[in-house]
PDB file of C-alpha atoms in Angstrom:
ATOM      1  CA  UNK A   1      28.288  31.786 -11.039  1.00 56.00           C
ATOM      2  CA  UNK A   2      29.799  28.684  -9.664  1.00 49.00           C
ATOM      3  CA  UNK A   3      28.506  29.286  -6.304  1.00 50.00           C
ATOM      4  CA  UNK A   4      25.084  29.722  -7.678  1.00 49.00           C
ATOM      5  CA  UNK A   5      25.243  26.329  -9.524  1.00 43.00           C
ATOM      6  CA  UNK A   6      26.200  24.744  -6.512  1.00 41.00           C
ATOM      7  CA  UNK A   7      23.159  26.340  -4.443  1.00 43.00           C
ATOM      8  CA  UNK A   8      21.052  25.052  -6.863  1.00 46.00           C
ATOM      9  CA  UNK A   9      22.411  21.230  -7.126  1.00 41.00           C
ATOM     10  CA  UNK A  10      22.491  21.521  -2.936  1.00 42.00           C
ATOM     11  CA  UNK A  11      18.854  22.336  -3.217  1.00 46.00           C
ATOM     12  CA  UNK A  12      18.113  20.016  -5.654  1.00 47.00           C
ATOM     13  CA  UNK A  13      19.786  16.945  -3.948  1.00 44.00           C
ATOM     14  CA  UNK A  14      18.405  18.064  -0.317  1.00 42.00           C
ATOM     15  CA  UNK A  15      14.873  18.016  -1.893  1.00 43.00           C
ATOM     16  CA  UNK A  16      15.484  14.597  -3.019  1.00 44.00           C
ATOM     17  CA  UNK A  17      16.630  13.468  -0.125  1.00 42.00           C
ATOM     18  CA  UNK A  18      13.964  15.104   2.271  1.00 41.00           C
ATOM     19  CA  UNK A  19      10.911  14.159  -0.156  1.00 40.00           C
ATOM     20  CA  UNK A  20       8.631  10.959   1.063  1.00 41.00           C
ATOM     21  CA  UNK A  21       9.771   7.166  -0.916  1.00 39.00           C
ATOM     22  CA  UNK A  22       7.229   6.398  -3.911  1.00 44.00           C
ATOM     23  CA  UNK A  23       5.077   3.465  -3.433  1.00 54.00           C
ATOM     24  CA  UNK A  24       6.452   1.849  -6.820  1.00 65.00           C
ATOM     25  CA  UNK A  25       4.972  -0.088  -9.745  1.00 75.00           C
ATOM     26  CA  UNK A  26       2.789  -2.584  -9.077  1.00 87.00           C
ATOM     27  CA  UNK A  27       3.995  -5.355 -11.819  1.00 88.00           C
ATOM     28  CA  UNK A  28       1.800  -7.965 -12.993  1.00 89.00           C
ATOM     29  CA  UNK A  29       3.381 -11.305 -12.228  1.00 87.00           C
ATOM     30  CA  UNK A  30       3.747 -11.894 -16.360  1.00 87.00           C
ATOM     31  CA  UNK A  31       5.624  -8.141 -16.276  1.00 87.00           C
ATOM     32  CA  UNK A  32       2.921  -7.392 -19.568  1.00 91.00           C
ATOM     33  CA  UNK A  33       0.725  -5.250 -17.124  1.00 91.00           C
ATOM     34  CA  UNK A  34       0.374  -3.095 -14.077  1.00 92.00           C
ATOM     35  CA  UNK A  35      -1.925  -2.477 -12.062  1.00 92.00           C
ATOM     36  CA  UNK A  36      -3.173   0.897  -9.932  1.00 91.00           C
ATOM     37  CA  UNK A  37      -5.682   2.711  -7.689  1.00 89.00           C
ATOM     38  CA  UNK A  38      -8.755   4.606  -9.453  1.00 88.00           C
ATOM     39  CA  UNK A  39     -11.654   6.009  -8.133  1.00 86.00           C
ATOM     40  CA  UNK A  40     -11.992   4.085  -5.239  1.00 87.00           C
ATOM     41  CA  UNK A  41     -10.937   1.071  -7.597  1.00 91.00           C
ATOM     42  CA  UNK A  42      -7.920  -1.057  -8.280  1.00 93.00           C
ATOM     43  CA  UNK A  43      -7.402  -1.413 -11.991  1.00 94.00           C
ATOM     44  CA  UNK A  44      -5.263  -3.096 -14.273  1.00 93.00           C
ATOM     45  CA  UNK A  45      -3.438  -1.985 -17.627  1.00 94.00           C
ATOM     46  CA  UNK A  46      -2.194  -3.980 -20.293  1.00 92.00           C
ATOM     47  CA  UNK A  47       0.825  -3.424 -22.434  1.00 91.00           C
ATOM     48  CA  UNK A  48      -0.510  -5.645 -24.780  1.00 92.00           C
ATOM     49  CA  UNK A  49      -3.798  -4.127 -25.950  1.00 93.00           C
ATOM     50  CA  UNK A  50      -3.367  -0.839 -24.095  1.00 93.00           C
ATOM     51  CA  UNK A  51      -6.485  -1.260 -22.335  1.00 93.00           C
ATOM     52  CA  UNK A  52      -7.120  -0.961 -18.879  1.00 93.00           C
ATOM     53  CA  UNK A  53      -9.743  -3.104 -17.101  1.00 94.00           C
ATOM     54  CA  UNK A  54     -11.576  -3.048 -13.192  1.00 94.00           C
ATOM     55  CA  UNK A  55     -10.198  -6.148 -11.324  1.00 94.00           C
ATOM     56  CA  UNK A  56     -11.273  -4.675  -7.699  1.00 94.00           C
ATOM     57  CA  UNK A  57     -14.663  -3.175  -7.740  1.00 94.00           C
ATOM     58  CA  UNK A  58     -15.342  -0.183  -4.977  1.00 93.00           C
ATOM     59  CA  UNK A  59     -17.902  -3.131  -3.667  1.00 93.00           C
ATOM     60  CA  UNK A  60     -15.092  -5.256  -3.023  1.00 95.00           C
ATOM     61  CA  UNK A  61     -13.312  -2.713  -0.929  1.00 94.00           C
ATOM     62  CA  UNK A  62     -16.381  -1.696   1.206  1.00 93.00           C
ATOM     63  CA  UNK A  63     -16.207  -3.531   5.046  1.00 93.00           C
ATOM     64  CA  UNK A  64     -19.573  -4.926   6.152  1.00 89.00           C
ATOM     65  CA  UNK A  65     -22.038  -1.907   7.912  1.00 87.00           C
ATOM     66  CA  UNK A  66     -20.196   1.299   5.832  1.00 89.00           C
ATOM     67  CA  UNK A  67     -21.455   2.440   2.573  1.00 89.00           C
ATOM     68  CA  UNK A  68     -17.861   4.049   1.745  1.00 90.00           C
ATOM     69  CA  UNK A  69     -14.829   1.891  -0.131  1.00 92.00           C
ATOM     70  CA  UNK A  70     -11.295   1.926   1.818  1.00 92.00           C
ATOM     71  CA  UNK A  71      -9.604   4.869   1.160  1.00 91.00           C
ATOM     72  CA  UNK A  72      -6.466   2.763  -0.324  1.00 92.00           C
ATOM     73  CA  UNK A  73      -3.032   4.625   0.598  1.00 91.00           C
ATOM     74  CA  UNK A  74      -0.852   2.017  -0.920  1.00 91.00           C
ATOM     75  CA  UNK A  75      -1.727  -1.878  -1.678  1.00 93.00           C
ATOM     76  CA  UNK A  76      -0.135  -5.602  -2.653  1.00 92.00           C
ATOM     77  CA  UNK A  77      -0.859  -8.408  -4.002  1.00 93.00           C
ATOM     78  CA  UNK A  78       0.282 -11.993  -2.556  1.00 93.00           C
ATOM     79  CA  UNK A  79       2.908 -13.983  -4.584  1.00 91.00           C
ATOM     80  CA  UNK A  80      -0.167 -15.860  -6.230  1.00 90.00           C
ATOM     81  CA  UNK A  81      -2.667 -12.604  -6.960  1.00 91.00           C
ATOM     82  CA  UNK A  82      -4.907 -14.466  -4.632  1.00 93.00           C
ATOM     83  CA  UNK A  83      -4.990 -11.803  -1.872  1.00 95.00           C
ATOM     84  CA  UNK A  84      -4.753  -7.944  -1.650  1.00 95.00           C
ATOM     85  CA  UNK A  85      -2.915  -6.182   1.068  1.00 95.00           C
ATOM     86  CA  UNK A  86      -4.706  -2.691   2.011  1.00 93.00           C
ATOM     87  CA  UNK A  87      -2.983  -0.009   3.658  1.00 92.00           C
ATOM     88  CA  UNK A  88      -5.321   2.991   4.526  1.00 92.00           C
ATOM     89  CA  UNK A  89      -5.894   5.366   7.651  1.00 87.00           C
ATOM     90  CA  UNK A  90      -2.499   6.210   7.387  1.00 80.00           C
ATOM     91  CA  UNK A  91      -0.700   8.802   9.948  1.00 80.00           C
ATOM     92  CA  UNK A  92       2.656  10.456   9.604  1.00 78.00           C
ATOM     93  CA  UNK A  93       5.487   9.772  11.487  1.00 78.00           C
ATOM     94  CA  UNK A  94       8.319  11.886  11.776  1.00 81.00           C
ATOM     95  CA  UNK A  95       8.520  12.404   7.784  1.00 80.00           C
ATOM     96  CA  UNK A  96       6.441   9.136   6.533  1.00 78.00           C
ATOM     97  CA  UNK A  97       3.236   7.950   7.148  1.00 76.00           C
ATOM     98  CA  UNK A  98       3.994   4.824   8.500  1.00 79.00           C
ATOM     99  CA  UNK A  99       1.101   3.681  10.731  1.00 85.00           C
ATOM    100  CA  UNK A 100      -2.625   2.956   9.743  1.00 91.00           C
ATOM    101  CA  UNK A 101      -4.378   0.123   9.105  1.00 93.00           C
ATOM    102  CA  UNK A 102      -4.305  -3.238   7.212  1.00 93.00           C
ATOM    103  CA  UNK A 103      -6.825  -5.104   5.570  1.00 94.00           C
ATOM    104  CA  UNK A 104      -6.620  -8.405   3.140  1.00 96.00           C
ATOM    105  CA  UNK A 105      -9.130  -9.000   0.957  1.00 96.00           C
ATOM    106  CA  UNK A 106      -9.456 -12.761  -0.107  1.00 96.00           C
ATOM    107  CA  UNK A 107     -10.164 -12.614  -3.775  1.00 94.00           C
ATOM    108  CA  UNK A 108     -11.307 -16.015  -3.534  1.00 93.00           C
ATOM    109  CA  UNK A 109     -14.264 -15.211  -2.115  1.00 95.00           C
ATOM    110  CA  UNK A 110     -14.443 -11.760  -1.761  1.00 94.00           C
ATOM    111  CA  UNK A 111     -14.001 -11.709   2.015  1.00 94.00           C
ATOM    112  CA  UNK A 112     -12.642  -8.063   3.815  1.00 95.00           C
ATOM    113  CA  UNK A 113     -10.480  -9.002   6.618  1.00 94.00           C
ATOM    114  CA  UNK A 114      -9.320  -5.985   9.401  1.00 95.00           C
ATOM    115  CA  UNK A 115      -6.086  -6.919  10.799  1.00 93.00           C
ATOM    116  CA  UNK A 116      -5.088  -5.900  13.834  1.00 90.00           C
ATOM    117  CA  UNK A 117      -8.624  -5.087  15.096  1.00 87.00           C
ATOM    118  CA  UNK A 118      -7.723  -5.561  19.311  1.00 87.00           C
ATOM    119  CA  UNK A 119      -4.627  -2.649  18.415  1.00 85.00           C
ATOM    120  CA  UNK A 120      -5.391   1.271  18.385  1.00 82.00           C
ATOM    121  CA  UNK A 121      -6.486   2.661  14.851  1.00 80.00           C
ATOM    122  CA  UNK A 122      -3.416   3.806  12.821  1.00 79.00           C
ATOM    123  CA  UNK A 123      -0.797   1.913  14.907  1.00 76.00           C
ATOM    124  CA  UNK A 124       0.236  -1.297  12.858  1.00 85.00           C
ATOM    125  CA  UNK A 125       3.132  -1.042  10.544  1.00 86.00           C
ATOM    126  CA  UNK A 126       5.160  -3.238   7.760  1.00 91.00           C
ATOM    127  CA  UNK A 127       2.777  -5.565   7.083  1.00 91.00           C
ATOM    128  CA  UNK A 128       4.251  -7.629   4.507  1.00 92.00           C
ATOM    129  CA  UNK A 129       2.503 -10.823   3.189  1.00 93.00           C
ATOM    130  CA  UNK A 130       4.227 -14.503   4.115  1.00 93.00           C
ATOM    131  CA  UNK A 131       5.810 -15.912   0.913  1.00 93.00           C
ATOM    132  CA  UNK A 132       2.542 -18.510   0.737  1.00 92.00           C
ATOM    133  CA  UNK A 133       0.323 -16.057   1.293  1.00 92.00           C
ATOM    134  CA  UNK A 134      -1.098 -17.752   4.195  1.00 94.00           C
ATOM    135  CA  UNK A 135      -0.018 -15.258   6.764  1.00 93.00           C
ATOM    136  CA  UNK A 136       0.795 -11.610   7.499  1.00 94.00           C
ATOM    137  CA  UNK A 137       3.162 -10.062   9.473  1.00 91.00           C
ATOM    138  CA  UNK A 138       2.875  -6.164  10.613  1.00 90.00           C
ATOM    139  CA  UNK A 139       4.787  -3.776  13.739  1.00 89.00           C
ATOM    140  CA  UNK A 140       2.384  -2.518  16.774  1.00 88.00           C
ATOM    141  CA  UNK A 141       3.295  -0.822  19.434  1.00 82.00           C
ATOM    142  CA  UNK A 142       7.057  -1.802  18.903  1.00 84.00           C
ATOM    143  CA  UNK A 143       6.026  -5.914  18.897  1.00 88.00           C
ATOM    144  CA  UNK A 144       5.995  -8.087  15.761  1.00 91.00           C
ATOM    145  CA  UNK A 145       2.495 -10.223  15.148  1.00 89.00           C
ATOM    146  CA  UNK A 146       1.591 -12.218  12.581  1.00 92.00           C
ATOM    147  CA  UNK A 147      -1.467 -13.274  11.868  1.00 90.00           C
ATOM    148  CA  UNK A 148      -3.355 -16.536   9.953  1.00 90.00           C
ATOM    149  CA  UNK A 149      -5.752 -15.598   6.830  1.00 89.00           C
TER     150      UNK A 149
END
C-alpha cells in the first residue's frame, strides 16, 4: 500500500513539474478587475458589478491587408494600460513555446505595430515592456534588441 501511495504522489509531482507555466492573471492596475482573451477579443471583468465588458475589439487586433484578428497566445498591458503587448505565432521549444511574434498595439490611437519585422517569423522571445512604456525589449537569434514605440 505504501509503495502504491508513493507511485502515485511521484506521478503526481512529476506531472507538475513536466506540465507548461500558466500565463497568470492579468490584474487590473486598481486589483477590482481582470482582464482576458475571448473570441478573438480582450475583455475585462469587474469584481464590482460582476460584469464583464469588450475593451479590445477583434478590429483592433486585425494588422492592415488581413481580414483575420491576431490569434493572441498570451498578452500585457504597459504600466499605464496605454499599450498592449501581443504574443502570437508561437512555436515550441524544447517543452515551451517560447518563440513567435510580438506586436504592440497603441491604444491611443489604435495603431498595430509588428516588432521585429527584419527577424524570421516565430524567432523573437521575452519581450517585456520598458517600465515607461516607451520601449520594448525581446531575444532573437540569441541577441537582445530593443526597440522605440
Amino acid at each position: 500500500m505504501r509503495q502504491i501511495l508513493l507511485f502515485i504522489l511521484l506521478i503526481g509531482f512529476s506531472s507538475i513539474a513536466m506540465s507548461q507555466p500558466g500565463r497568470g492573471t492579468k490584474w487590473s492596475p486598481e486589483g477590482n478587475a481582470y482582464y482576458f482573451q475571448s473570441s478573438g477579443e480582450i475583455k475585462k471583468y469587474s469584481f464590482a458589478d460582476q460584469s464583464t465588458q469588450t475593451v479590445i475589439s477583434s478590429a483592433l487586433l486585425t494588422p492592415s491587408g488581413s481580414d483575420q484578428p491576431l490569434q493572441i497566445r498570451d498578452f500585457n498591458f504597459s504600466a499605464d494600460e496605454s499599450k498592449l503587448l501581443i504574443y502570437t505565432n508561437s512555436k515550441r521549444v524544447w517543452r515551451y513555446d517560447t518563440r513567435g511574434d510580438y506586436w504592440v498595439l497603441n491604444l491611443a490611437n489604435n495603431s498595430l505595430q509588428q516588432l521585429g519585422k527584419e527577424r524570421p517569423e516565430s524567432s523573437l522571445m521575452f519581450a517585456k515592456f520598458s517600465p515607461n512604456g516607451e520601449k520594448v525589449a525581446y531575444v532573437s537569434e540569441r541577441n537582445v534588441y530593443v526597440e522605440d514605440l
